[in-house]
Tab-separated table of C-alpha atoms in Angstrom:
chain	number	residue	atom	x	y	z
E	1	THR	CA	91.659	62.548	36.703
E	2	SER	CA	94.553	61.121	34.510
E	3	PRO	CA	96.894	58.400	35.867
E	4	ILE	CA	99.638	60.451	37.158
E	5	PRO	CA	103.195	59.285	37.428
E	6	PRO	CA	105.632	59.034	40.210
E	7	CYS	CA	108.243	62.543	41.171
E	8	GLY	CA	111.736	61.942	40.720
E	9	ALA	CA	112.496	61.816	43.931
E	10	CYS	CA	110.046	58.256	44.402
E	11	ARG	CA	111.358	56.903	41.445
E	12	GLN	CA	114.670	57.391	42.554
E	13	SER	CA	114.283	56.006	45.250
E	14	ILE	CA	112.471	53.021	43.327
E	15	ALA	CA	115.450	52.879	40.724
E	16	GLU	CA	117.671	51.751	44.722
E	17	TYR	CA	115.430	48.924	45.311
E	18	GLU	CA	115.455	48.262	42.058
E	19	PHE	CA	118.989	47.761	41.911
E	20	LYS	CA	119.168	46.398	45.755
E	21	GLN	CA	117.049	43.331	44.601
E	22	GLU	CA	118.344	42.691	41.404
E	23	ASN	CA	115.205	42.515	40.137
E	24	PRO	CA	112.536	45.116	38.656
E	25	ILE	CA	110.051	46.778	40.161
E	26	GLU	CA	106.360	46.952	38.551
E	27	ILE	CA	104.890	50.112	38.286
E	28	TYR	CA	100.823	51.037	37.459
E	29	PHE	CA	99.720	54.358	36.766
E	30	MET	CA	96.578	55.110	37.985
E	31	GLY	CA	93.652	57.712	38.172
E	32	GLU	CA	90.044	58.157	40.044
E	33	THR	CA	88.268	56.651	36.793
E	34	GLY	CA	90.125	55.118	32.984
E	35	ALA	CA	92.754	53.802	31.964
E	36	ILE	CA	96.033	52.486	34.066
E	37	TYR	CA	99.534	52.420	32.865
E	38	LYS	CA	101.491	49.545	33.418
E	39	SER	CA	105.080	49.783	32.937
E	40	ASP	CA	107.454	46.291	33.709
E	41	SER	CA	110.440	48.153	35.851
E	42	LEU	CA	112.012	51.737	36.343
E	43	LYS	CA	114.626	51.948	33.908
E	44	ASN	CA	111.330	52.351	31.356
E	45	LEU	CA	110.812	55.882	33.055
E	46	LEU	CA	114.387	56.400	34.750
E	47	PRO	CA	116.845	55.017	31.295
E	48	PHE	CA	119.876	56.815	32.897
E	49	MET	CA	119.519	56.466	36.632
E	50	PHE	CA	121.769	57.221	39.009
E	51	ASP	CA	123.652	54.475	40.924
E	52	LYS	CA	126.407	53.664	43.846
E	53	ASN	CA	128.247	52.455	40.639
E	54	PHE	CA	128.640	56.059	39.704
E	55	LEU	CA	130.193	57.262	42.592
């Protein structure tokens, strides 16, 4: 199967952890077989993320 990225709700949750830790979280996409993709930070997948600064 092809690699599957996290859903929008999961992306937001990971973004909140990144913001809280002030550190990027590496994310890997993989299926049962085939290529494995890596993102160095969730900001690559959710560039305009919502955080507490908007409240």
